Short mmCIF file of C-alpha atoms in Angstrom, two decimals:
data_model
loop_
_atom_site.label_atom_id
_atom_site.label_comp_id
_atom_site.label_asym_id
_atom_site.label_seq_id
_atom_site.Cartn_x
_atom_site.Cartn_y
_atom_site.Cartn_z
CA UNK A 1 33.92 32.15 81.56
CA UNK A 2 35.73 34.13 84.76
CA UNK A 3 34.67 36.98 86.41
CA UNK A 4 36.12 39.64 84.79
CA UNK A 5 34.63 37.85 81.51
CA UNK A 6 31.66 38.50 82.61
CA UNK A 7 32.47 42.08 83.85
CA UNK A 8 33.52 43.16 80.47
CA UNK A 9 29.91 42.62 79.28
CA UNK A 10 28.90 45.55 81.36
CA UNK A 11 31.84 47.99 79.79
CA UNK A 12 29.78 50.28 77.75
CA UNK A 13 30.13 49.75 73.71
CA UNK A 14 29.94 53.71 72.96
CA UNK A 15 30.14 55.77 76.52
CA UNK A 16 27.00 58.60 76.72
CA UNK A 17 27.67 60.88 79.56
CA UNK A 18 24.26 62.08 79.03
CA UNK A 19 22.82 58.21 79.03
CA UNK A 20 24.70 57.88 82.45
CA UNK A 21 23.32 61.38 84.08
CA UNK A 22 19.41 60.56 82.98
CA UNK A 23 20.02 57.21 84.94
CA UNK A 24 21.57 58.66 88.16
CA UNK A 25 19.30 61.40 88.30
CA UNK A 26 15.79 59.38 88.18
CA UNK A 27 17.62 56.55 90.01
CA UNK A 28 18.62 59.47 93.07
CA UNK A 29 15.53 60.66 92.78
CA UNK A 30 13.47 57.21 93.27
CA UNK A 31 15.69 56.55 95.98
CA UNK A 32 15.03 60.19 97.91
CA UNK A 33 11.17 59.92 96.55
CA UNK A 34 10.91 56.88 99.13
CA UNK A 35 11.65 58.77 101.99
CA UNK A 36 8.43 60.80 101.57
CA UNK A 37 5.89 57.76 100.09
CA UNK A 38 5.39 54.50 100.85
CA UNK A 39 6.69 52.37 97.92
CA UNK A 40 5.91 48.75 97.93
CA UNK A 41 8.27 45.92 97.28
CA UNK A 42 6.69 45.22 94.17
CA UNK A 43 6.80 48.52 92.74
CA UNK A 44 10.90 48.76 93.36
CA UNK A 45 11.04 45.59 92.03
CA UNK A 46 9.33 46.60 88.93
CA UNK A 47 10.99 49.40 89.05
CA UNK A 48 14.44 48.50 89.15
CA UNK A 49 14.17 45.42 87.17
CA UNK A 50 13.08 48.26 84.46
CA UNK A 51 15.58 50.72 84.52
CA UNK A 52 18.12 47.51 84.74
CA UNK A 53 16.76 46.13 81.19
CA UNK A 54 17.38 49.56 79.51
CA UNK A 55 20.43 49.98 81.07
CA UNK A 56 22.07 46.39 79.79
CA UNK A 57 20.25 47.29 76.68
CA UNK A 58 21.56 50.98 75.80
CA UNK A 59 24.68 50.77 77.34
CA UNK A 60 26.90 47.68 77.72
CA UNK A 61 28.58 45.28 75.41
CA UNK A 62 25.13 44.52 73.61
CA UNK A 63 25.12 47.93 71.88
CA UNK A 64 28.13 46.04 70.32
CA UNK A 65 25.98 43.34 69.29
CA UNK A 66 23.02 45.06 68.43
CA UNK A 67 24.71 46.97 65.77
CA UNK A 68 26.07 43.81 64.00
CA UNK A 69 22.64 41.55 64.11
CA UNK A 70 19.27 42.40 63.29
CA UNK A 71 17.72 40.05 65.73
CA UNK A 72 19.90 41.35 68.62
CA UNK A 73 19.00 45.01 67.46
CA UNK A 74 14.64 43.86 67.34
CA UNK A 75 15.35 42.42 70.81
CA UNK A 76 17.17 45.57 71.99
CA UNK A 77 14.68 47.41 70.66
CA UNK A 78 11.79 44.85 71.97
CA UNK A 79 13.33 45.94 75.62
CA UNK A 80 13.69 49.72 74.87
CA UNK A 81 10.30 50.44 73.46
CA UNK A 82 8.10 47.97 75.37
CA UNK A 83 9.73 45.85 78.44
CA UNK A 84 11.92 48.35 79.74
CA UNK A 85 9.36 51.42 79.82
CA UNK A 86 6.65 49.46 80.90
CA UNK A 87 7.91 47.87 83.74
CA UNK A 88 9.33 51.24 84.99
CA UNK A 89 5.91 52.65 84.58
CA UNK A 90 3.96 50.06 85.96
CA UNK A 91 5.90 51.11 89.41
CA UNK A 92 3.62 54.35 88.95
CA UNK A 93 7.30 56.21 90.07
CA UNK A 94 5.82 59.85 88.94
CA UNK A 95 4.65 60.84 92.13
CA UNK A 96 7.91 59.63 94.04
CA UNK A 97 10.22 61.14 91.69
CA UNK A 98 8.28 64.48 92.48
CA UNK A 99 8.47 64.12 95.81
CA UNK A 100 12.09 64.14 95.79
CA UNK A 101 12.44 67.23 94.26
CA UNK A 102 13.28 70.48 96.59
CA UNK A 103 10.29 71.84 97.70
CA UNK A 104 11.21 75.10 95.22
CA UNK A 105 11.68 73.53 92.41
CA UNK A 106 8.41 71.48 93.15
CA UNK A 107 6.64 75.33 93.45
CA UNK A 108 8.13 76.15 90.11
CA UNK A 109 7.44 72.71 88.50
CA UNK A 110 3.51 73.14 89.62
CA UNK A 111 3.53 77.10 88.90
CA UNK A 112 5.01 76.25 85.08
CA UNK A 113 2.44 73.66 84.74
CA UNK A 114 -0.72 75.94 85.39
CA UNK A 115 0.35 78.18 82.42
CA UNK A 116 -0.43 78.03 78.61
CA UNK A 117 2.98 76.51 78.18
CA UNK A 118 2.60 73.90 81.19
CA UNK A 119 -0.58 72.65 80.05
CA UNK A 120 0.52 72.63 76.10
CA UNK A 121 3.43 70.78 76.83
CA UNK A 122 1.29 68.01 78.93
CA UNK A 123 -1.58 67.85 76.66
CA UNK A 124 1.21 66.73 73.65
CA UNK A 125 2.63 64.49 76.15
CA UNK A 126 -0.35 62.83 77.21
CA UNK A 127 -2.77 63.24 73.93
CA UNK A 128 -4.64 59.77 73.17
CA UNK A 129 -4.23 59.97 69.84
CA UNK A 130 -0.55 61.74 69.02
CA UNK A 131 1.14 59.44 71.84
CA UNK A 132 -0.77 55.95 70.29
CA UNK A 133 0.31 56.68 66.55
CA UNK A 134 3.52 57.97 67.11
CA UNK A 135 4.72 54.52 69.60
CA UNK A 136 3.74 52.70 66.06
CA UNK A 137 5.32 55.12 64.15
CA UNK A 138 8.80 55.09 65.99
CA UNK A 139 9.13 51.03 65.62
CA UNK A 140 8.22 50.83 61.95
CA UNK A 141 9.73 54.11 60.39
CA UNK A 142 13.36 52.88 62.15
CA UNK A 143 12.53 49.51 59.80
CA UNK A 144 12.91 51.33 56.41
CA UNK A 145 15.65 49.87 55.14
CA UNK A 146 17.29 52.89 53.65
CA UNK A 147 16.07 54.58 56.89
CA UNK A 148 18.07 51.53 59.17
CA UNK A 149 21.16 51.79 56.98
CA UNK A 150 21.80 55.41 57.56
CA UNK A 151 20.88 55.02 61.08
CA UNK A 152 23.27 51.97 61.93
CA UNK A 153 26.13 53.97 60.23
CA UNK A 154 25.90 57.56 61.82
CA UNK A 155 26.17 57.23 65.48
CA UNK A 156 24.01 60.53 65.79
CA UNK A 157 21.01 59.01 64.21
CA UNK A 158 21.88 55.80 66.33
CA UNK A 159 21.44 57.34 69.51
CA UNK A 160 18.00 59.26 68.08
CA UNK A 161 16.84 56.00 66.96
CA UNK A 162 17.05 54.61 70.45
CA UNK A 163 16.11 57.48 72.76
CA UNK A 164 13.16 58.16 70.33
CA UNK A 165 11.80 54.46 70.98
CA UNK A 166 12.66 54.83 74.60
CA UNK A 167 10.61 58.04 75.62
CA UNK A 168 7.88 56.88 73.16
CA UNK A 169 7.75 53.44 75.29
CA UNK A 170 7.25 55.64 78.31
CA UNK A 171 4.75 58.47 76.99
CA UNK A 172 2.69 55.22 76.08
CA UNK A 173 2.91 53.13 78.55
CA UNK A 174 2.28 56.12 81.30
CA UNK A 175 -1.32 56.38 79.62
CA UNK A 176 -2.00 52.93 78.96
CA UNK A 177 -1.26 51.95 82.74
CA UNK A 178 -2.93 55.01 84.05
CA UNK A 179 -5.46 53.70 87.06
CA UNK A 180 -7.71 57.07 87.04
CA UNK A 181 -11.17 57.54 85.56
CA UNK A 182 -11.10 59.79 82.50
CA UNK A 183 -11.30 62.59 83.71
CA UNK A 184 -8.70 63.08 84.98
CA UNK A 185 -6.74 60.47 83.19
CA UNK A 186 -6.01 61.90 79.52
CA UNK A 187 -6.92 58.13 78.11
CA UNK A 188 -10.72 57.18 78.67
CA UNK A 189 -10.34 53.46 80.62
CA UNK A 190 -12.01 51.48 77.78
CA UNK A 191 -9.35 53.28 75.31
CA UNK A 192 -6.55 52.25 77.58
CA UNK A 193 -7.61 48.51 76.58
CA UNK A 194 -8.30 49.09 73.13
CA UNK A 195 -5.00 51.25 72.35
CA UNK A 196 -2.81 47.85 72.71
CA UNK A 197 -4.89 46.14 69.89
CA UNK A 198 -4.49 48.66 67.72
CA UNK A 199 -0.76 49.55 68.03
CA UNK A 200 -0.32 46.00 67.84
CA UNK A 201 -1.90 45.06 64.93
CA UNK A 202 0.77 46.90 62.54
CA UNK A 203 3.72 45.49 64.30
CA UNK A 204 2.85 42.38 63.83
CA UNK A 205 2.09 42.50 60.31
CA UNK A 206 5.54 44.27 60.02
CA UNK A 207 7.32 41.22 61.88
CA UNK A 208 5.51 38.79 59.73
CA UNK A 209 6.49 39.97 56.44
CA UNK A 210 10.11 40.53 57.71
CA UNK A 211 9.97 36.46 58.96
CA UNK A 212 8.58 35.20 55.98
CA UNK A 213 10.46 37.89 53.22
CA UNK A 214 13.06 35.30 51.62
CA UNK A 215 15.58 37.94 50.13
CA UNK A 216 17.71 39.85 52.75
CA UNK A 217 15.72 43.38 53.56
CA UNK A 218 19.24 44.58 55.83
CA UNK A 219 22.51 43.90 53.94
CA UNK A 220 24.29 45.98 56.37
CA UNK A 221 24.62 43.76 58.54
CA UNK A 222 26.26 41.17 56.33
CA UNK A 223 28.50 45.04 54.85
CA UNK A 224 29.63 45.31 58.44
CA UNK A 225 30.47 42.06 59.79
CA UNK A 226 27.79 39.78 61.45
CA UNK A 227 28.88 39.66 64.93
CA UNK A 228 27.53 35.65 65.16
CA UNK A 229 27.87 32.98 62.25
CA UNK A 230 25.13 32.88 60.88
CA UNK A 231 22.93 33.52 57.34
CA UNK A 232 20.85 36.62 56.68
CA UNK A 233 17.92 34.89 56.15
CA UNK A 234 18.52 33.39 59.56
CA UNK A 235 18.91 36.46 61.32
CA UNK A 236 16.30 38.41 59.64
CA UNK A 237 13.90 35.43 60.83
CA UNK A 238 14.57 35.49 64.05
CA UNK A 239 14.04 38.94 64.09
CA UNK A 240 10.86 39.28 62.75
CA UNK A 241 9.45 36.90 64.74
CA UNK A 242 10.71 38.78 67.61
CA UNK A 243 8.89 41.67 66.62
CA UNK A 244 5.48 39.46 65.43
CA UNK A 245 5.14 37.35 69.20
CA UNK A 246 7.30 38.44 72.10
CA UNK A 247 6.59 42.19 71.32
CA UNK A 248 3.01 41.33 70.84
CA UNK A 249 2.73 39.07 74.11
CA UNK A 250 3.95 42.58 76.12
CA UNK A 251 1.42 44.38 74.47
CA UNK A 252 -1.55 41.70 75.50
CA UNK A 253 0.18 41.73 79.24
CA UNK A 254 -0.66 45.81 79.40
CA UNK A 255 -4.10 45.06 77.81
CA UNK A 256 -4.59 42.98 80.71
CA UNK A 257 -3.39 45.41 83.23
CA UNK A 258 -5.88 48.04 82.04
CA UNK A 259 -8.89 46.01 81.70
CA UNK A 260 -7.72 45.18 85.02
CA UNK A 261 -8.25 48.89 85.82
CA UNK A 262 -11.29 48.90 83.71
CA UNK A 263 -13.19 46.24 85.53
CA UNK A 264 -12.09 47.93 88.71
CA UNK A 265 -13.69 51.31 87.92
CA UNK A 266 -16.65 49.38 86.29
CA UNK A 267 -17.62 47.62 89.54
CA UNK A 268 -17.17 50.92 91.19
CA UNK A 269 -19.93 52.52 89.17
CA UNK A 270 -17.19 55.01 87.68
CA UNK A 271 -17.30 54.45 83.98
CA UNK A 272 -19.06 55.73 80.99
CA UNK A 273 -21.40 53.60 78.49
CA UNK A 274 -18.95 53.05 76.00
CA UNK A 275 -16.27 51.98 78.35
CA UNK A 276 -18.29 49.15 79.42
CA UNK A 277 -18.52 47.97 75.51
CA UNK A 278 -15.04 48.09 75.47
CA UNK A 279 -14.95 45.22 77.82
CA UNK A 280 -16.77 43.35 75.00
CA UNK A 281 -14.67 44.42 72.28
CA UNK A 282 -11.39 44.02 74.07
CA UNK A 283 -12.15 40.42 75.33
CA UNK A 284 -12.85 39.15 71.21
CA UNK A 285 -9.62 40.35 70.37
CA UNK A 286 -7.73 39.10 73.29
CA UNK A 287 -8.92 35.68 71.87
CA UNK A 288 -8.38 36.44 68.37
CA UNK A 289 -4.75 37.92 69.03
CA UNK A 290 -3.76 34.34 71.11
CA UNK A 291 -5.02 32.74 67.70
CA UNK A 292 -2.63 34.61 65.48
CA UNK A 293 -0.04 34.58 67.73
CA UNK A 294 -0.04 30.98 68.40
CA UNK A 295 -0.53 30.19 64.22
#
């Protein structure tokens, strides 16, 4: 394959001018958010490797792919809702983006967030039960299959279905990897490591009953043209089991992370009773989640 092969992979599908400003704008702002803090090489790594995924994901020739086999579209989505957001948020960029900002509109960005409104708007952002239940709810309710077929044919609902996955990758992710005691952190640090087992749980149910369902759940894809030779029941296979062990594998990696944090702030003498059981509880499912994944 030549060069300009390969080039033509990265020609976007469907152009979004408003896909390519949100990129630019946090990109810019990482970049002039570095000036003021010390980033490591680690966290621009992470960070970049992040916003890369999503990029190649949303907006390149696998768009074309995506909407033409279901086990492209579960990977796309597998990047959009959990790789992509949480390796962008595990390079903690909040801070830096701020800093970037001119110093007025940091005034007015602090000011707005001291009133009703400000705090509102965070505490629906950050709440640990709303942001939990609704990262389930965005992967499975896009899985209907009369909800999928309407939403791979309208390119309006095709672009909700992906930025709502996206943003609820990041609201989750930004309390799952948060590093703080509780308080301040909205997410107590043993419910940081038990979130992951339960938003897990139903996705991989949902993958396992797409892998192992024998008739074909999406005939759209067969209605509009399979993009690669091969049988429904193949594709939706592959799929599913996209959804049942590599999706579940990210989730177990941020488990890890935040009993990371939590055994940090334990040996620090910063946590609460119960957040100490959750070490207990977290650690019998990590084992009992390898088991089902590896069955």
């Amino acid at each position: 394959m030549s060069g300009m092969d390969y080039l033509g992979w990265l020609v976007p599908w469907e152009f979004s001018p408003s896909l390519v400003a949100a990129f630019v704008a946090a990109s810019v702002l990482f970049i002039r958010g570095q000036r003021v803090h010390r980033v490591t090489k680690a966290r621009q790594f992470l960070f970049w490797t992040g916003m890369a995924l999503l990029y190649l994901s949303l907006h390149t020739r696998v768009d074309y792919y995506a909407e033409r086999m279901f086990f492209i579209h579960r990977i796309q989505h597998l990047v959009l809702h959990h790789l992509g957001p949480l390796l962008v948020m595990a390079a903690f960029p909040g801070s830096v983006m701020r800093a970037a900002l001119p110093m007025a509109w940091r005034v007015r960005l602090r000011d707005f967030l001291r009133t009703g409104a400000g705090r509102a708007l965070v505490g629906v952002l950050t709440h640990k039960y709303l942001v939990p239940a609704l990262f389930v709810f965005l992967v499975l309710v896009w899985l209907i299959p009369s909800v999928q077929f309407y939403s791979m044919l309208d390119w309006r609902l095709y672009r909700l279905m992906n930025w709502s996955v996206v943003i609820s990758g990041f609201m989750y992710w930004n309390l799952i990897l948060d590093r703080r005691p509780s308080p301040p952190a909205a997410m107590s640090p043993g419910g940081r490591v038990l979130s992951p087992v339960l938003t897990m749980a139903p996705q991989m149910v949902a993958g396992a009953v797409i892998a192992f369902t024998e008739s074909d759940i999406y005939p759209l894809f067969d209605l509009c043209g399979r993009a690669i030779a091969m049988s429904a029941q193949t594709d939706q296979t592959i799929g599913g089991l996209t959804m049942w062990i590599p999706a579940a594998m990210i989730e177990v990696f941020g488990l890890m992370v935040a009993l990371g944090t939590l055994m940090r702030l334990s040996a620090k003498g910063r946590l609460r009773p119960e957040d100490r059981q959750a070490i207990d509880r977290a650690r019998r499912q990590i084992n009992a989640d390898k088991t089902a994944i590896g069955s």
